[in-house]
Amino acid sequence: MCCVGGVGSCSDTGKSGACGTMLEEETDQTYENVLAEIQSFELPVEATLRSVYDDQPNAHKKFMEKLDACIRNHDKEIEKMCNFHHQGFVDAITELLKVRTDAEKLKVQVTDTNRRFQDAGKEMIVHTEDIIRCRIQQRNITTVVEKLQLCLPVLEMYSKLKEQMSAKRYYSALKTMEQLENVYFPWVSQYRFCQLMIENLPKLREDIKEISMSDLKDFLESIRKHSDKIGETAMKQAQHQKTFSVSLQKQNKMKFGKNMYINHDRIPEERNETVLKHSLEEEDENEEEVLTVQDLVDFSPVYRCLHIYSVLGDEETFENYYRKQRKKQARLVLQPQSNMHETVDGYRRYFTQIVGFFVVEDHILHVTQGLVTRAYTDELWNMALSKIIAVLRAHSSYCTDPDLVLELKNLIVIFADTLQGYGFPVNRLFDLLFEIRDQYNETLLKKWAGVFRDIFEEDNYSPIPIVNEEEYKIVISKFPFQDPDLEKQSFPKKFPMSQSVPHIYIQVKEFIYASLKFSESLHRSSTEIDDMLRKSTNLLLTRTLSSCLLNLIRKPHIGLTELVQIIINTTHLEQACKYLEDFITNITNISQETVHTTRLYGLSTFKDARHAAEGEIYTKLNQKIDEFVQLADYDWTMSEPDGRASGYLMDLINFLRSIFQVFTHLPGKVAQTACMSACQHLSTSLMQMLLDSELKQISMGAVQQFNLDVIQCELFASSEPVPGFQGDTLQLAFIDLRQLLDLFMVWDWSTYLADYGQPASKYLRVNPNTALTLLEKMKDTSKKNNIFAQFRKNDRDKQKLIETVVKQLRSLVNERSSPRSL
């Protein structure tokens, strides 16, 4: 109303001032609009007021005037309205005063009623409160039941976890933990017990890791202790699998070798059948006892630990730990005992432990994923193989028993076959066997050297006597001897060789068998086996047997008779070499006509031994001659000879006759050479006796006696003690002595000096030095024994002749020794 009134006043004022300018009308209209906006409370006052002050100068004053006018108009309207409603207000107050008494009465009644209601509702309130309390309890119980139903699965799972931990079902426990964390704990995560459980799970996981690792350590310790049993079982299985094929091979070989023999060199079929039958029976007995590796080893700790670490996401740690520990165990397994080479049990224990180790690794490789890999096992095997080869090469070098080396070879073959069955490469082991084969041959050679020595020691070096057909057949069955002349002879008779020959022949065959044993199961062809047998047999003949023969020949107690028998024995052994070649051919089924077949060197072996024996015969025969010559007791000053030959020389000739009779069994050239050598040595010894520097004087009587002895030597040579000499070949051994003695006997110095140097000289073999030496000894004797010779004209002439001849001989000797003569 004020605004309306104010506006009306302003408009009246404007009408009375119609003479004002258009500018004032616009200003008034603007103020009215501003006031209308202020009263409407729709726009911000600040903007409205700012528009008032921004229009004109002195706008504030004008606006305040307009505002005051508007306020007065509103006051008037308010007063009018109050005056209009005053009577109604008064009437209302009057009515209220009238009602106050009734209100007080009503208040009293209401208060009384309220009191009565309060008194009556107290019991109800108590019951109501009880009901409310029960309702709250019921709601709480319902809530608790709901929460417990929510928590019970968690508690049940946690209880299950505890039971699994107590029962050591750790893998299941880890799975239960995963379910608790992923499914159950989110339902009750707000509860404290859940937080305690959550905090306890990492500790349980660590406990499981420690327990499973402890189980793994126990497992590793257990397989380390039982690896030899595991390896033994695996090797038995591999050997059992190989038995059938090996048995067939042996049967085929026996069928092939049945009834094949040359001169009683029969392959011992019955012995092989017995060995094979015994082997098959033994394998049948052991078949039921063979267990699998899974029966011997409980691998569950490994699986369990692997699963546990896989679930825990720490599989790499487990793999590294397992591989590290197994490598340590591998180094321990590969470390041999210092005395391993002493017994086969030491080698067997070494091999079984290694096999057990790698069988376990192979099983782990195939039943687990990633715990060990093929690359890891190959690397471990290569490291182990290098160590194994080094150990075997070192320890086998100490083995001196061929049986032990053979058992070692068999163990290596079974060891290699077993690991090859598990996929491990074993070619280097078979290469090692070739090295051990050479060592085996060396041990065999040493053993057979002792066998040969024993045979030679026990031999009587006499022809084998036989008195009946049975004894003859026994010798023939042992040694391939063929002699139609001996067969025609009646009993008793003698074989030309001694007992050592059949024994040596049998032992050579036994050596071939022993060498063949090593070649079995080496996966080599028959040609290679044949070559091995022939080479080893050649070593036996050319080195061992040859050395034993040479040592036997050089022994001091071996006499001429024994040497003669040795030569005969070597001749027959040489002839038997072809039967040894046939014997090897029957074993290997490789023809001797094959291009690369090695020949036996028995011919050269026994020929060398025979030559050594022949040389020893010559030496011992000469030594025996020297012994007889040393018995000579000449009286070099005798005036007349005894008229017969010296006793020592006759004994010597008788000895030579008996010896040369023994030589009738020798080859002709050997006997002739021995006889010629003996005569030459006797001639040389007699010549040296005359020219001995210690002999100062020789009388003519002594020369005549010496001439008688030389005549006996010539008679012996002419009697042909050994057949086969042509003419007087043997007598030429004494030609030097004969010409020298003839010169002194006939005293034909003029002829000697005149014909010296002429091819037709009668004394061509007389050396001037020799003649001079002997003549000087006779000259000195003439001087001492003929003190009064100077009173006799003949003696004086003879002495002058000797001196003249001595001077001429000296001149001749000087001419021969002068440079011009040279």
Short mmCIF file of C-alpha atoms in Angstrom, two decimals, residues 192-469:
data_model
loop_
_atom_site.label_atom_id
_atom_site.label_comp_id
_atom_site.label_asym_id
_atom_site.label_seq_id
_atom_site.Cartn_x
_atom_site.Cartn_y
_atom_site.Cartn_z
CA ARG A 192 38.22 -60.09 15.28
CA PHE A 193 38.50 -63.84 15.23
CA CYS A 194 38.67 -63.63 11.46
CA GLN A 195 41.53 -61.19 11.67
CA LEU A 196 43.33 -63.56 14.03
CA MET A 197 42.80 -66.37 11.57
CA ILE A 198 44.03 -64.25 8.68
CA GLU A 199 47.12 -63.31 10.66
CA ASN A 200 47.75 -66.97 11.51
CA LEU A 201 47.62 -68.29 7.95
CA PRO A 202 51.09 -67.01 6.87
CA LYS A 203 52.57 -68.68 9.92
CA LEU A 204 50.83 -71.92 9.00
CA ARG A 205 52.18 -71.66 5.47
CA GLU A 206 55.71 -71.21 6.77
CA ASP A 207 55.21 -74.17 9.08
CA ILE A 208 54.04 -76.24 6.14
CA LYS A 209 57.07 -75.16 4.12
CA GLU A 210 59.42 -76.07 6.93
CA ILE A 211 57.73 -79.40 7.57
CA SER A 212 57.62 -80.32 3.89
CA MET A 213 61.26 -79.28 3.50
CA SER A 214 62.12 -81.42 6.50
CA ASP A 215 60.30 -84.34 4.88
CA LEU A 216 62.23 -83.69 1.69
CA LYS A 217 65.51 -83.72 3.60
CA ASP A 218 64.53 -87.01 5.21
CA PHE A 219 63.65 -88.35 1.77
CA LEU A 220 66.99 -87.27 0.31
CA GLU A 221 68.82 -88.84 3.22
CA SER A 222 66.80 -92.02 2.83
CA ILE A 223 67.48 -92.43 -0.89
CA ARG A 224 71.15 -91.67 -0.28
CA LYS A 225 71.29 -94.56 2.17
CA HIS A 226 69.22 -96.89 0.02
CA SER A 227 70.56 -95.92 -3.40
CA ASP A 228 72.68 -99.08 -3.53
CA LYS A 229 69.58 -101.24 -3.03
CA ILE A 230 67.72 -99.23 -5.67
CA GLY A 231 70.62 -99.59 -8.07
CA GLU A 232 70.94 -103.30 -7.35
CA THR A 233 67.25 -103.79 -8.11
CA ALA A 234 67.47 -101.77 -11.33
CA MET A 235 70.55 -103.70 -12.46
CA LYS A 236 68.81 -107.01 -11.76
CA GLN A 237 65.85 -105.88 -13.82
CA ALA A 238 68.10 -104.84 -16.71
CA GLN A 239 70.02 -108.10 -16.47
CA HIS A 240 66.77 -110.08 -16.42
CA GLN A 241 65.50 -108.30 -19.52
CA LYS A 242 68.74 -109.09 -21.31
CA THR A 243 68.87 -112.72 -20.21
CA PHE A 244 66.49 -114.08 -22.80
CA SER A 245 68.33 -112.64 -25.81
CA VAL A 246 71.72 -113.61 -24.39
CA SER A 247 70.49 -117.14 -23.76
CA LEU A 248 69.34 -117.43 -27.35
CA GLN A 249 72.70 -116.19 -28.58
CA LYS A 250 74.52 -118.75 -26.45
CA GLN A 251 72.27 -121.54 -27.70
CA ASN A 252 72.89 -120.50 -31.29
CA LYS A 253 76.63 -120.44 -30.70
CA MET A 254 76.53 -123.88 -29.10
CA LYS A 255 74.47 -125.28 -31.95
CA PHE A 256 76.89 -123.80 -34.43
CA GLY A 257 79.91 -125.12 -32.55
CA LYS A 258 78.43 -128.55 -31.94
CA ASN A 259 80.54 -131.38 -33.35
CA MET A 260 83.03 -128.86 -34.77
CA TYR A 261 86.59 -129.74 -33.87
CA ILE A 262 89.94 -130.20 -35.48
CA ASN A 263 92.24 -132.78 -33.96
CA HIS A 264 90.32 -132.93 -30.67
CA ASP A 265 90.00 -129.13 -30.32
CA ARG A 266 86.35 -129.56 -29.39
CA ILE A 267 84.54 -126.58 -27.95
CA PRO A 268 83.43 -127.53 -24.41
CA GLU A 269 79.74 -127.71 -25.23
CA GLU A 270 78.73 -129.57 -22.09
CA ARG A 271 80.40 -126.97 -19.92
CA ASN A 272 78.61 -124.14 -21.72
CA GLU A 273 75.27 -125.94 -21.44
CA THR A 274 75.80 -126.48 -17.74
CA VAL A 275 76.70 -122.83 -17.20
CA LEU A 276 73.71 -121.68 -19.26
CA LYS A 277 71.31 -123.98 -17.41
CA HIS A 278 72.62 -122.84 -14.05
CA SER A 279 72.34 -119.20 -15.15
CA LEU A 280 68.72 -119.63 -16.30
CA GLU A 281 67.74 -121.42 -13.09
CA GLU A 282 69.34 -118.70 -11.00
CA GLU A 283 67.53 -116.02 -12.96
CA ASP A 284 64.18 -117.83 -12.51
CA GLU A 285 64.78 -117.93 -8.78
CA ASN A 286 65.62 -114.26 -8.62
CA GLU A 287 62.76 -113.19 -10.88
CA GLU A 288 60.22 -113.30 -8.06
CA GLU A 289 62.48 -111.32 -5.77
CA VAL A 290 62.99 -108.40 -8.15
CA LEU A 291 61.03 -105.34 -7.07
CA THR A 292 60.35 -102.10 -8.85
CA VAL A 293 61.88 -98.85 -7.82
CA GLN A 294 58.46 -97.59 -6.70
CA ASP A 295 58.24 -100.55 -4.32
CA LEU A 296 61.51 -99.57 -2.69
CA VAL A 297 61.14 -95.81 -2.54
CA ASP A 298 58.26 -93.67 -1.32
CA PHE A 299 58.33 -90.61 -3.55
CA SER A 300 55.36 -88.97 -1.85
CA PRO A 301 57.53 -86.48 0.09
CA VAL A 302 58.86 -85.13 -3.21
CA TYR A 303 55.42 -84.89 -4.78
CA ARG A 304 53.99 -83.36 -1.64
CA CYS A 305 56.76 -80.83 -1.27
CA LEU A 306 56.61 -79.94 -4.96
CA HIS A 307 52.83 -79.42 -4.80
CA ILE A 308 53.14 -77.40 -1.63
CA TYR A 309 55.77 -75.09 -3.06
CA SER A 310 53.79 -74.82 -6.28
CA VAL A 311 50.70 -73.75 -4.37
CA LEU A 312 52.79 -71.30 -2.37
CA GLY A 313 54.20 -69.85 -5.59
CA ASP A 314 57.77 -70.71 -4.55
CA GLU A 315 58.36 -73.59 -6.92
CA GLU A 316 61.66 -72.16 -8.20
CA THR A 317 63.15 -72.16 -4.69
CA PHE A 318 62.20 -75.77 -4.24
CA GLU A 319 63.65 -76.77 -7.62
CA ASN A 320 66.93 -74.99 -6.93
CA TYR A 321 67.21 -76.57 -3.48
CA TYR A 322 66.41 -80.05 -4.78
CA ARG A 323 68.91 -79.83 -7.64
CA LYS A 324 71.60 -78.38 -5.40
CA GLN A 325 71.21 -81.14 -2.83
CA ARG A 326 71.13 -83.85 -5.47
CA LYS A 327 74.31 -82.53 -7.03
CA LYS A 328 75.97 -82.72 -3.63
CA GLN A 329 74.76 -86.28 -3.25
CA ALA A 330 76.00 -87.07 -6.74
CA ARG A 331 79.49 -85.92 -5.79
CA LEU A 332 79.36 -88.11 -2.69
CA VAL A 333 78.12 -91.11 -4.66
CA LEU A 334 80.83 -90.66 -7.29
CA GLN A 335 83.56 -90.58 -4.64
CA PRO A 336 84.93 -94.14 -4.42
CA GLN A 337 86.43 -95.87 -1.45
CA SER A 338 90.20 -96.02 -1.39
CA ASN A 339 90.24 -99.84 -1.36
CA MET A 340 87.52 -100.28 -3.96
CA HIS A 341 89.89 -102.08 -6.33
CA GLU A 342 90.61 -104.86 -3.86
CA THR A 343 87.31 -106.75 -4.18
CA VAL A 344 84.47 -106.95 -6.65
CA ASP A 345 82.05 -105.98 -3.88
CA GLY A 346 83.68 -102.57 -3.77
CA TYR A 347 83.01 -102.02 -7.47
CA ARG A 348 79.49 -103.45 -7.19
CA ARG A 349 78.59 -101.11 -4.34
CA TYR A 350 80.01 -98.18 -6.30
CA PHE A 351 77.96 -99.02 -9.40
CA THR A 352 74.72 -99.75 -7.55
CA GLN A 353 74.86 -96.42 -5.75
CA ILE A 354 75.32 -94.55 -9.02
CA VAL A 355 72.57 -96.50 -10.75
CA GLY A 356 70.26 -95.90 -7.79
CA PHE A 357 70.94 -92.19 -7.95
CA PHE A 358 70.15 -91.85 -11.65
CA VAL A 359 67.15 -94.20 -11.51
CA VAL A 360 65.62 -91.89 -8.92
CA GLU A 361 66.42 -88.86 -11.07
CA ASP A 362 64.87 -90.52 -14.11
CA HIS A 363 61.74 -91.32 -12.13
CA ILE A 364 61.53 -87.73 -10.88
CA LEU A 365 62.01 -86.52 -14.46
CA HIS A 366 59.05 -88.50 -15.76
CA VAL A 367 56.56 -88.12 -12.91
CA THR A 368 57.10 -84.44 -12.11
CA GLN A 369 56.83 -81.45 -14.35
CA GLY A 370 59.82 -79.18 -14.26
CA LEU A 371 61.44 -80.34 -11.03
CA VAL A 372 64.25 -81.80 -13.13
CA THR A 373 64.64 -81.50 -16.88
CA ARG A 374 66.29 -83.64 -19.50
CA ALA A 375 68.97 -81.00 -19.94
CA TYR A 376 69.65 -81.09 -16.19
CA THR A 377 69.90 -84.89 -16.07
CA ASP A 378 72.11 -84.94 -19.18
CA GLU A 379 74.44 -82.38 -17.65
CA LEU A 380 74.52 -84.32 -14.39
CA TRP A 381 75.18 -87.58 -16.24
CA ASN A 382 77.99 -86.13 -18.34
CA MET A 383 79.66 -84.82 -15.19
CA ALA A 384 79.17 -88.17 -13.48
CA LEU A 385 80.35 -90.14 -16.52
CA SER A 386 83.62 -88.24 -16.67
CA LYS A 387 84.18 -88.89 -12.98
CA ILE A 388 83.20 -92.57 -13.31
CA ILE A 389 85.61 -93.12 -16.19
CA ALA A 390 88.43 -91.40 -14.32
CA VAL A 391 87.75 -93.48 -11.19
CA LEU A 392 87.53 -96.76 -13.08
CA ARG A 393 90.63 -95.98 -15.10
CA ALA A 394 92.57 -95.21 -11.91
CA HIS A 395 91.33 -98.09 -9.74
CA SER A 396 91.33 -100.74 -12.45
CA SER A 397 95.02 -100.07 -12.99
CA TYR A 398 95.64 -101.58 -9.53
CA CYS A 399 93.86 -104.83 -10.41
CA THR A 400 96.29 -107.68 -10.91
CA ASP A 401 93.77 -110.52 -10.79
CA PRO A 402 92.22 -111.25 -14.22
CA ASP A 403 89.13 -112.74 -12.57
CA LEU A 404 88.57 -109.47 -10.75
CA VAL A 405 89.06 -107.50 -13.97
CA LEU A 406 86.58 -109.82 -15.73
CA GLU A 407 84.02 -109.32 -12.97
CA LEU A 408 84.62 -105.58 -13.21
CA LYS A 409 83.96 -105.76 -16.95
CA ASN A 410 80.70 -107.64 -16.35
CA LEU A 411 79.65 -105.05 -13.79
CA ILE A 412 80.44 -102.23 -16.22
CA VAL A 413 78.39 -103.93 -18.93
CA ILE A 414 75.40 -104.40 -16.62
CA PHE A 415 75.87 -100.85 -15.34
CA ALA A 416 75.94 -99.48 -18.90
CA ASP A 417 72.99 -101.56 -20.06
CA THR A 418 70.94 -100.50 -17.05
CA LEU A 419 71.53 -96.79 -17.54
CA GLN A 420 71.15 -97.10 -21.29
CA GLY A 421 67.70 -98.53 -20.63
CA TYR A 422 66.86 -95.31 -18.79
CA GLY A 423 67.98 -93.20 -21.75
CA PHE A 424 71.49 -92.24 -20.65
CA PRO A 425 74.28 -92.40 -23.31
CA VAL A 426 76.94 -94.97 -22.40
CA ASN A 427 79.20 -95.14 -25.46
CA ARG A 428 82.13 -93.77 -23.47
CA LEU A 429 81.80 -96.66 -21.03
CA PHE A 430 82.16 -99.18 -23.82
CA ASP A 431 85.18 -97.23 -25.06
CA LEU A 432 86.59 -97.55 -21.55
CA LEU A 433 86.03 -101.30 -21.72
CA PHE A 434 88.48 -101.47 -24.59
CA GLU A 435 91.09 -99.87 -22.37
CA ILE A 436 90.25 -102.29 -19.58
CA ARG A 437 90.39 -105.12 -22.13
CA ASP A 438 94.04 -104.29 -22.75
CA GLN A 439 94.64 -104.31 -19.02
CA TYR A 440 92.72 -107.58 -18.72
CA ASN A 441 94.98 -109.07 -21.37
CA GLU A 442 98.00 -107.83 -19.42
CA THR A 443 96.75 -109.49 -16.23
CA LEU A 444 96.03 -112.66 -18.20
CA LEU A 445 99.52 -112.57 -19.65
CA LYS A 446 101.01 -112.19 -16.17
CA LYS A 447 98.87 -115.03 -14.85
CA TRP A 448 99.74 -117.30 -17.75
CA ALA A 449 103.39 -116.40 -17.37
CA GLY A 450 103.20 -117.97 -13.92
CA VAL A 451 101.32 -120.94 -15.36
CA PHE A 452 103.98 -121.46 -18.00
CA ARG A 453 106.74 -121.15 -15.41
CA ASP A 454 105.06 -123.80 -13.28
CA ILE A 455 104.70 -126.09 -16.29
CA PHE A 456 108.37 -125.67 -17.14
CA GLU A 457 109.39 -126.26 -13.52
CA GLU A 458 107.37 -129.47 -13.32
CA ASP A 459 108.55 -130.82 -16.67
CA ASN A 460 111.14 -133.60 -16.66
CA TYR A 461 112.29 -132.73 -20.21
CA SER A 462 112.04 -136.29 -21.36
CA PRO A 463 109.91 -137.80 -24.13
CA ILE A 464 106.46 -138.84 -22.94
CA PRO A 465 106.40 -142.60 -22.37
CA ILE A 466 103.20 -144.51 -23.15
CA VAL A 467 102.58 -148.16 -22.40
CA ASN A 468 99.10 -148.74 -23.84
CA GLU A 469 96.45 -147.41 -26.19
#
